[in-house]
Amino acid sequence: MSEHHERILYPFSAIVGQERMKAALMLNAVDPSIGGVLIKGDRGTAKSTSVRSLAALLPEYDTVVGCEFSCDPNKPESMCRRCRENKDLRVSRQRMRVIELPISATEDKVVGTLDISAAIKNGEKRFEPGILAEAHRNILYVDEVNLLNDHIVDVLLDAAAMGVNTVEREGISYSHPSRFILIGTMNPEEGDLRPQLLDRFGLCVNVVGIDDPETRLEIILRRADFERDPETFVSQWRPKDEEIAESIRKAKEILPDVRISREMLRKIVDICIDLGVDGHRGDITMMKTCSAIAAMAGRKEVIDEDIREAAVLVLAHRMKKMPFDDPDTDDRRIEDAVDRAEGKTSESETSANGSPNGKSTKNFKSSGPFA
């Protein structure tokens, strides 16, 4: 009975509050190239529950039977060598899985190992896959990411950005596809990540325990209902979960057609400059996140509200910090920067772009030159 009980996941839609965290997780499911989510917060704030519940909502996918990299039979160009050479591929459907990375993981365990002696003696590349192979086309979940070795975090973020894992030993290299939704969680009281690593996470969310008595009461009542009769509880929430799953599926379809105007891109740039965001990763991630938000809303055009919603997810961990800043202060500073950018564009857009109202007529697709 206990084994059966563990397989029943708490429904995503039944999680009380934590709307920002749930939104960040869904946006990364729509567009994994956003670069993952870092969830900062106290223990017991539904972080790992949300991750596992989200995985259950994501669509199944085709995979080559017996392939250690879960190759996609519909994309021959991205297959591993063995699958490309196999003319008689068998295909099965696979559910999205959550692959957990243990804190104690070594680099070899994460990236995999090459058998150097086999390569030297027989000229064959014998590769023992690691966690990054298992994570391909799944969710890679790293609890307490701030306690991981910095070099391992670098390797993870490189693979997440490139979609490929490359292992090099003694002048011999081996590459395989490794595209995954990266989700890291941490308790800030146990130490922070270096700013260079923080910046590499697409979105960052602070979750805190809920103080409102009625909301806290609702949390424990739902949990008690779930533990008393998991099957009934899950069936009650299934329609809402299916609704979320369908909205993610539709958003993934719409995303390639979402357009973002030059005016909107200018607002993103102004906000990032205003908040002292270094480099260009923040601007590019804002663009991708706005497009995913529009797609989730069923729109093919990015609007002001998408920028406002994206800014709090993308910029809080990237902007220049003031002494004694807390999450509430961060939110206020971001809101003010968005307000200033909106005021600036409405005042300063001139007809230099060639359109009568002073707004650029040029649009860019989300997957266009700025992706």
Short mmCIF file of C-alpha atoms in Angstrom, two decimals:
data_model
loop_
_atom_site.label_atom_id
_atom_site.label_comp_id
_atom_site.label_asym_id
_atom_site.label_seq_id
_atom_site.Cartn_x
_atom_site.Cartn_y
_atom_site.Cartn_z
CA MET A 1 0.00 0.00 0.00
CA SER A 2 2.78 2.46 0.92
CA GLU A 3 4.48 1.90 -2.47
CA HIS A 4 1.18 2.59 -4.24
CA HIS A 5 0.63 5.70 -2.10
CA GLU A 6 4.03 7.16 -3.08
CA ARG A 7 3.22 6.88 -6.77
CA ILE A 8 0.16 9.12 -6.37
CA LEU A 9 1.31 12.70 -6.78
CA TYR A 10 -0.30 15.69 -5.13
CA PRO A 11 -2.15 17.64 -7.89
CA PHE A 12 -0.40 20.75 -9.24
CA SER A 13 -3.66 22.73 -9.25
CA ALA A 14 -4.33 21.87 -5.58
CA ILE A 15 -1.16 23.61 -4.35
CA VAL A 16 -2.31 26.66 -2.37
CA GLY A 17 -0.67 30.01 -3.15
CA GLN A 18 2.91 30.21 -4.53
CA GLU A 19 1.47 31.51 -7.81
CA ARG A 20 4.76 33.04 -8.93
CA MET A 21 6.62 29.76 -8.47
CA LYS A 22 3.95 27.83 -10.38
CA ALA A 23 4.02 30.41 -13.20
CA ALA A 24 7.84 30.15 -13.50
CA LEU A 25 7.65 26.35 -13.69
CA MET A 26 4.94 26.45 -16.37
CA LEU A 27 6.81 29.03 -18.48
CA ASN A 28 9.93 26.84 -18.51
CA ALA A 29 7.78 23.90 -19.58
CA VAL A 30 6.50 26.01 -22.50
CA ASP A 31 10.02 27.14 -23.48
CA PRO A 32 12.92 25.25 -21.82
CA SER A 33 15.39 27.60 -23.58
CA ILE A 34 14.40 30.23 -20.97
CA GLY A 35 17.13 28.50 -18.97
CA GLY A 36 15.54 26.95 -15.91
CA VAL A 37 14.14 28.15 -12.60
CA LEU A 38 15.92 28.77 -9.34
CA ILE A 39 13.50 28.55 -6.40
CA LYS A 40 14.77 30.15 -3.19
CA GLY A 41 12.85 29.54 -0.01
CA ASP A 42 12.37 27.96 3.37
CA ARG A 43 11.81 24.24 3.79
CA GLY A 44 8.21 23.05 3.59
CA THR A 45 7.03 25.59 0.99
CA ALA A 46 5.92 22.99 -1.61
CA LYS A 47 9.03 23.39 -3.80
CA SER A 48 9.68 19.71 -4.60
CA THR A 49 5.94 18.88 -4.57
CA SER A 50 5.37 21.49 -7.31
CA VAL A 51 8.20 20.13 -9.47
CA ARG A 52 6.93 16.53 -9.37
CA SER A 53 3.31 17.58 -9.86
CA LEU A 54 4.25 19.66 -12.91
CA ALA A 55 6.06 16.69 -14.51
CA ALA A 56 2.85 14.66 -14.29
CA LEU A 57 1.04 17.34 -16.37
CA LEU A 58 3.52 17.45 -19.23
CA PRO A 59 2.78 15.47 -22.40
CA GLU A 60 4.25 12.04 -23.12
CA TYR A 61 6.78 11.84 -25.94
CA ASP A 62 8.05 9.32 -28.51
CA THR A 63 11.38 7.68 -27.71
CA VAL A 64 13.58 4.98 -29.24
CA VAL A 65 13.24 1.73 -27.24
CA GLY A 66 16.49 0.83 -25.46
CA CYS A 67 18.28 4.12 -26.19
CA GLU A 68 20.13 5.40 -23.12
CA PHE A 69 19.69 8.98 -24.39
CA SER A 70 15.91 8.72 -25.02
CA CYS A 71 16.46 9.76 -28.65
CA ASP A 72 13.53 11.33 -30.48
CA PRO A 73 12.66 9.03 -33.46
CA ASN A 74 11.03 12.02 -35.22
CA LYS A 75 14.27 14.03 -35.28
CA PRO A 76 17.00 11.94 -36.95
CA GLU A 77 19.38 14.93 -36.97
CA SER A 78 19.48 14.99 -33.14
CA MET A 79 19.81 11.21 -32.60
CA CYS A 80 22.86 9.51 -31.11
CA ARG A 81 25.09 7.61 -33.55
CA ARG A 82 23.71 4.17 -32.63
CA CYS A 83 20.10 5.24 -33.32
CA ARG A 84 21.08 6.93 -36.60
CA GLU A 85 22.75 3.74 -37.81
CA ASN A 86 19.90 1.47 -36.69
CA LYS A 87 17.44 0.98 -39.58
CA ASP A 88 14.90 -0.93 -37.46
CA LEU A 89 14.04 1.45 -34.62
CA ARG A 90 11.29 0.48 -32.21
CA VAL A 91 9.35 3.38 -30.72
CA SER A 92 7.50 3.74 -27.41
CA ARG A 93 5.78 6.53 -25.50
CA GLN A 94 7.45 7.84 -22.36
CA ARG A 95 6.24 10.08 -19.57
CA MET A 96 8.24 13.13 -18.56
CA ARG A 97 10.39 12.12 -15.57
CA VAL A 98 12.03 14.07 -12.76
CA ILE A 99 15.74 13.18 -12.60
CA GLU A 100 17.27 14.18 -9.26
CA LEU A 101 20.90 15.17 -8.95
CA PRO A 102 22.38 14.23 -5.56
CA ILE A 103 24.50 16.84 -3.75
CA SER A 104 27.37 14.35 -3.54
CA ALA A 105 27.46 13.76 -7.34
CA THR A 106 30.95 13.75 -8.89
CA GLU A 107 31.68 15.22 -12.31
CA ASP A 108 31.96 11.71 -13.83
CA LYS A 109 28.56 10.79 -12.39
CA VAL A 110 27.02 13.95 -13.92
CA VAL A 111 28.62 14.04 -17.39
CA GLY A 112 29.43 10.33 -17.86
CA THR A 113 32.78 8.62 -18.47
CA LEU A 114 34.87 7.61 -21.48
CA ASP A 115 36.75 4.29 -21.49
CA ILE A 116 40.17 5.62 -22.54
CA SER A 117 41.81 2.16 -22.75
CA ALA A 118 39.12 0.92 -25.21
CA ALA A 119 39.67 4.03 -27.31
CA ILE A 120 43.45 3.58 -27.42
CA LYS A 121 43.47 -0.22 -27.95
CA ASN A 122 40.51 -0.67 -30.32
CA GLY A 123 39.86 2.87 -31.57
CA GLU A 124 36.26 2.71 -30.28
CA LYS A 125 34.55 5.36 -28.15
CA ARG A 126 32.98 3.49 -25.27
CA PHE A 127 30.85 5.91 -23.25
CA GLU A 128 29.20 5.29 -19.89
CA PRO A 129 26.28 7.77 -19.70
CA GLY A 130 25.79 10.01 -16.67
CA ILE A 131 22.93 12.02 -15.20
CA LEU A 132 22.92 14.50 -18.12
CA ALA A 133 22.11 11.62 -20.50
CA GLU A 134 19.25 10.48 -18.29
CA ALA A 135 17.94 14.06 -18.00
CA HIS A 136 17.59 14.53 -21.78
CA ARG A 137 13.95 15.46 -22.59
CA ASN A 138 13.06 15.31 -18.88
CA ILE A 139 13.22 17.59 -15.81
CA LEU A 140 16.58 17.82 -14.03
CA TYR A 141 15.89 18.68 -10.39
CA VAL A 142 18.74 19.89 -8.18
CA ASP A 143 17.77 20.34 -4.53
CA GLU A 144 20.12 22.56 -2.48
CA VAL A 145 21.91 23.66 -5.64
CA ASN A 146 23.90 26.20 -3.59
CA LEU A 147 25.66 23.32 -1.79
CA LEU A 148 26.87 21.74 -5.05
CA ASN A 149 30.46 22.17 -6.19
CA ASP A 150 30.64 25.34 -8.35
CA HIS A 151 32.26 23.43 -11.21
CA ILE A 152 29.37 20.91 -11.31
CA VAL A 153 26.86 23.79 -11.40
CA ASP A 154 28.83 25.31 -14.30
CA VAL A 155 28.67 21.99 -16.21
CA LEU A 156 24.89 21.74 -15.65
CA LEU A 157 24.25 25.30 -16.78
CA ASP A 158 26.47 24.84 -19.86
CA ALA A 159 24.53 21.73 -20.91
CA ALA A 160 21.21 23.50 -20.22
CA ALA A 161 22.26 26.44 -22.42
CA MET A 162 23.78 24.40 -25.28
CA GLY A 163 21.45 21.38 -25.28
CA VAL A 164 24.53 19.17 -25.63
CA ASN A 165 26.84 17.41 -23.18
CA THR A 166 30.46 16.98 -24.31
CA VAL A 167 32.96 14.83 -22.42
CA GLU A 168 36.66 15.22 -23.18
CA ARG A 169 39.42 13.01 -21.79
CA GLU A 170 43.01 12.66 -23.02
CA GLY A 171 42.21 14.33 -26.35
CA ILE A 172 39.19 12.10 -26.99
CA SER A 173 35.72 13.65 -26.94
CA TYR A 174 32.16 12.34 -27.01
CA SER A 175 28.96 14.42 -27.34
CA HIS A 176 25.30 13.58 -26.89
CA PRO A 177 22.07 15.61 -26.78
CA SER A 178 21.06 16.87 -23.34
CA ARG A 179 18.04 19.15 -23.43
CA PHE A 180 16.14 19.35 -20.17
CA ILE A 181 14.06 21.64 -17.97
CA LEU A 182 16.46 22.69 -15.19
CA ILE A 183 14.97 23.36 -11.76
CA GLY A 184 17.16 24.22 -8.78
CA THR A 185 16.01 24.85 -5.23
CA MET A 186 17.89 26.31 -2.28
CA ASN A 187 17.50 27.70 1.21
CA PRO A 188 19.26 31.12 1.23
CA GLU A 189 20.12 30.67 4.93
CA GLU A 190 22.57 27.93 3.87
CA GLY A 191 24.58 30.26 1.60
CA ASP A 192 24.02 31.85 -1.80
CA LEU A 193 25.19 31.04 -5.31
CA ARG A 194 27.96 33.12 -6.89
CA PRO A 195 26.49 36.00 -8.98
CA GLN A 196 27.96 34.48 -12.18
CA LEU A 197 26.00 31.27 -11.55
CA LEU A 198 22.85 33.09 -10.41
CA ASP A 199 22.78 34.99 -13.71
CA ARG A 200 22.79 31.71 -15.67
CA PHE A 201 19.41 30.62 -14.25
CA GLY A 202 16.68 31.99 -16.52
CA LEU A 203 14.13 32.75 -13.79
CA CYS A 204 14.39 33.10 -10.02
CA VAL A 205 11.55 32.98 -7.51
CA ASN A 206 11.54 33.62 -3.76
CA VAL A 207 8.98 31.51 -1.91
CA VAL A 208 8.05 32.19 1.70
CA GLY A 209 5.77 30.51 4.18
CA ILE A 210 2.22 31.90 4.09
CA ASP A 211 1.20 34.02 7.11
CA ASP A 212 -2.51 34.39 6.40
CA PRO A 213 -4.38 32.08 8.87
CA GLU A 214 -7.19 31.14 6.43
CA THR A 215 -4.75 30.23 3.67
CA ARG A 216 -2.60 28.16 6.06
CA LEU A 217 -5.73 26.39 7.25
CA GLU A 218 -6.66 25.58 3.63
CA ILE A 219 -3.18 24.09 3.07
CA ILE A 220 -3.46 21.64 5.97
CA LEU A 221 -7.09 20.74 5.18
CA ARG A 222 -6.19 19.83 1.59
CA ARG A 223 -3.16 17.88 2.73
CA ALA A 224 -5.27 15.94 5.24
CA ASP A 225 -7.86 15.16 2.52
CA PHE A 226 -5.08 13.93 0.21
CA GLU A 227 -3.51 11.66 2.82
CA ARG A 228 -6.88 10.25 3.91
CA ASP A 229 -7.96 9.27 0.37
CA PRO A 230 -5.40 10.08 -2.34
CA GLU A 231 -7.38 8.60 -5.25
CA THR A 232 -10.54 10.61 -4.51
CA PHE A 233 -8.57 13.81 -3.89
CA VAL A 234 -6.65 13.47 -7.16
CA SER A 235 -9.83 12.73 -9.14
CA GLN A 236 -11.47 15.88 -7.70
CA TRP A 237 -8.59 18.06 -8.95
CA ARG A 238 -8.04 16.20 -12.24
CA PRO A 239 -10.21 18.57 -14.37
CA LYS A 240 -8.16 21.59 -13.23
CA ASP A 241 -4.88 19.74 -13.77
CA GLU A 242 -6.01 18.74 -17.27
CA GLU A 243 -6.90 22.39 -17.97
CA ILE A 244 -3.34 23.47 -17.03
CA ALA A 245 -1.81 20.64 -19.08
CA GLU A 246 -3.85 21.70 -22.11
CA SER A 247 -2.87 25.37 -21.73
CA ILE A 248 0.84 24.35 -21.67
CA ARG A 249 0.37 22.14 -24.74
CA LYS A 250 -1.39 24.94 -26.66
CA ALA A 251 1.22 27.51 -25.60
CA LYS A 252 4.03 25.31 -26.96
CA GLU A 253 2.18 25.23 -30.30
CA ILE A 254 1.63 29.00 -30.40
CA LEU A 255 5.13 30.00 -29.21
CA PRO A 256 6.96 29.91 -32.60
CA ASP A 257 4.41 32.41 -33.97
CA VAL A 258 4.58 34.90 -31.07
CA ARG A 259 5.89 38.29 -32.19
CA ILE A 260 7.46 41.04 -30.13
CA SER A 261 7.56 44.59 -31.50
CA ARG A 262 10.64 46.79 -31.56
CA GLU A 263 8.87 49.11 -29.10
CA MET A 264 8.46 46.26 -26.61
CA LEU A 265 12.09 45.21 -27.05
CA ARG A 266 13.12 48.82 -26.34
CA LYS A 267 11.14 48.75 -23.09
CA ILE A 268 12.94 45.56 -22.05
CA VAL A 269 16.33 47.18 -22.77
CA ASP A 270 15.40 50.36 -20.84
CA ILE A 271 14.26 48.34 -17.80
CA CYS A 272 17.48 46.27 -17.76
CA ILE A 273 19.67 49.40 -18.03
CA ASP A 274 17.62 51.18 -15.32
CA LEU A 275 18.15 48.27 -12.89
CA GLY A 276 21.88 47.97 -13.63
CA VAL A 277 21.65 44.48 -15.13
CA ASP A 278 25.07 43.39 -16.43
CA GLY A 279 25.50 41.67 -19.79
CA HIS A 280 22.71 40.79 -22.19
CA ARG A 281 21.40 37.51 -20.79
CA GLY A 282 18.71 39.36 -18.80
CA ASP A 283 17.42 41.17 -21.90
CA ILE A 284 17.29 37.97 -23.98
CA THR A 285 15.65 35.97 -21.18
CA MET A 286 13.06 38.76 -20.73
CA MET A 287 12.23 38.53 -24.44
CA LYS A 288 11.79 34.74 -24.29
CA THR A 289 9.77 34.90 -21.06
CA CYS A 290 7.43 37.61 -22.41
CA SER A 291 6.81 35.46 -25.49
CA ALA A 292 6.03 32.39 -23.33
CA ILE A 293 3.64 34.47 -21.17
CA ALA A 294 1.83 35.68 -24.30
CA ALA A 295 1.63 32.10 -25.61
CA MET A 296 0.17 30.90 -22.27
CA ALA A 297 -2.50 33.60 -22.64
CA GLY A 298 -3.24 32.33 -26.17
CA ARG A 299 -1.85 35.50 -27.80
CA LYS A 300 0.62 35.88 -30.68
CA GLU A 301 1.64 39.42 -29.72
CA VAL A 302 3.57 40.56 -26.62
CA ILE A 303 1.83 43.34 -24.63
CA ASP A 304 2.91 45.63 -21.76
CA GLU A 305 1.45 43.34 -19.12
CA ASP A 306 3.67 40.46 -20.31
CA ILE A 307 6.74 42.63 -19.76
CA ARG A 308 5.61 43.55 -16.24
CA GLU A 309 5.00 39.90 -15.34
CA ALA A 310 8.29 38.73 -16.87
CA ALA A 311 10.38 41.42 -15.15
CA VAL A 312 9.82 40.12 -11.60
CA LEU A 313 10.78 36.58 -12.65
CA VAL A 314 13.82 37.48 -14.78
CA LEU A 315 15.45 40.50 -13.11
CA ALA A 316 15.23 40.16 -9.31
CA HIS A 317 18.38 37.99 -9.16
CA ARG A 318 20.24 39.99 -11.83
CA MET A 319 19.83 43.63 -10.82
CA LYS A 320 22.35 45.60 -8.79
CA LYS A 321 21.54 45.02 -5.12
CA MET A 322 21.29 47.75 -2.48
CA PRO A 323 22.24 47.08 1.16
CA PHE A 324 19.32 45.57 3.14
CA ASP A 325 17.29 44.77 0.01
CA ASP A 326 14.64 42.09 0.52
CA PRO A 327 12.24 40.45 -1.98
CA ASP A 328 9.55 43.12 -1.36
CA THR A 329 12.04 45.92 -2.04
CA ASP A 330 13.18 44.11 -5.21
CA ASP A 331 9.58 43.92 -6.44
CA ARG A 332 9.03 47.65 -5.83
CA ARG A 333 12.24 48.62 -7.64
CA ILE A 334 11.29 46.45 -10.63
CA GLU A 335 7.73 47.88 -10.73
CA ASP A 336 9.16 51.42 -10.66
CA ALA A 337 11.60 50.62 -13.48
CA VAL A 338 8.77 49.17 -15.61
CA ASP A 339 6.66 52.31 -14.95
CA ARG A 340 9.57 54.56 -15.99
CA ALA A 341 10.18 52.53 -19.18
CA GLU A 342 6.51 52.75 -20.12
CA GLY A 343 6.53 56.53 -19.53
CA LYS A 344 9.74 56.89 -21.52
CA THR A 345 8.50 55.01 -24.59
CA SER A 346 5.16 56.84 -24.68
CA GLU A 347 6.96 60.20 -24.49
CA SER A 348 10.03 59.57 -26.63
CA GLU A 349 8.83 57.39 -29.53
CA THR A 350 9.03 59.68 -32.55
CA SER A 351 8.07 59.17 -36.14
CA ALA A 352 11.72 58.44 -36.99
CA ASN A 353 10.71 54.80 -37.47
CA GLY A 354 8.46 55.80 -40.35
CA SER A 355 5.08 55.05 -38.79
CA PRO A 356 2.55 57.86 -38.24
CA ASN A 357 2.10 57.23 -34.51
CA GLY A 358 5.82 57.08 -33.87
CA LYS A 359 5.83 53.35 -33.09
CA SER A 360 7.98 50.96 -35.08
CA THR A 361 6.08 48.81 -37.51
CA LYS A 362 8.75 46.12 -37.44
CA ASN A 363 8.03 42.94 -35.48
CA PHE A 364 10.36 40.12 -34.52
CA LYS A 365 9.42 36.50 -33.93
CA SER A 366 10.44 35.16 -30.52
CA SER A 367 12.70 32.66 -32.27
CA GLY A 368 14.14 35.33 -34.56
CA PRO A 369 17.42 37.23 -34.57
CA PHE A 370 17.34 38.03 -30.87
CA ALA A 371 16.82 34.44 -29.63
#
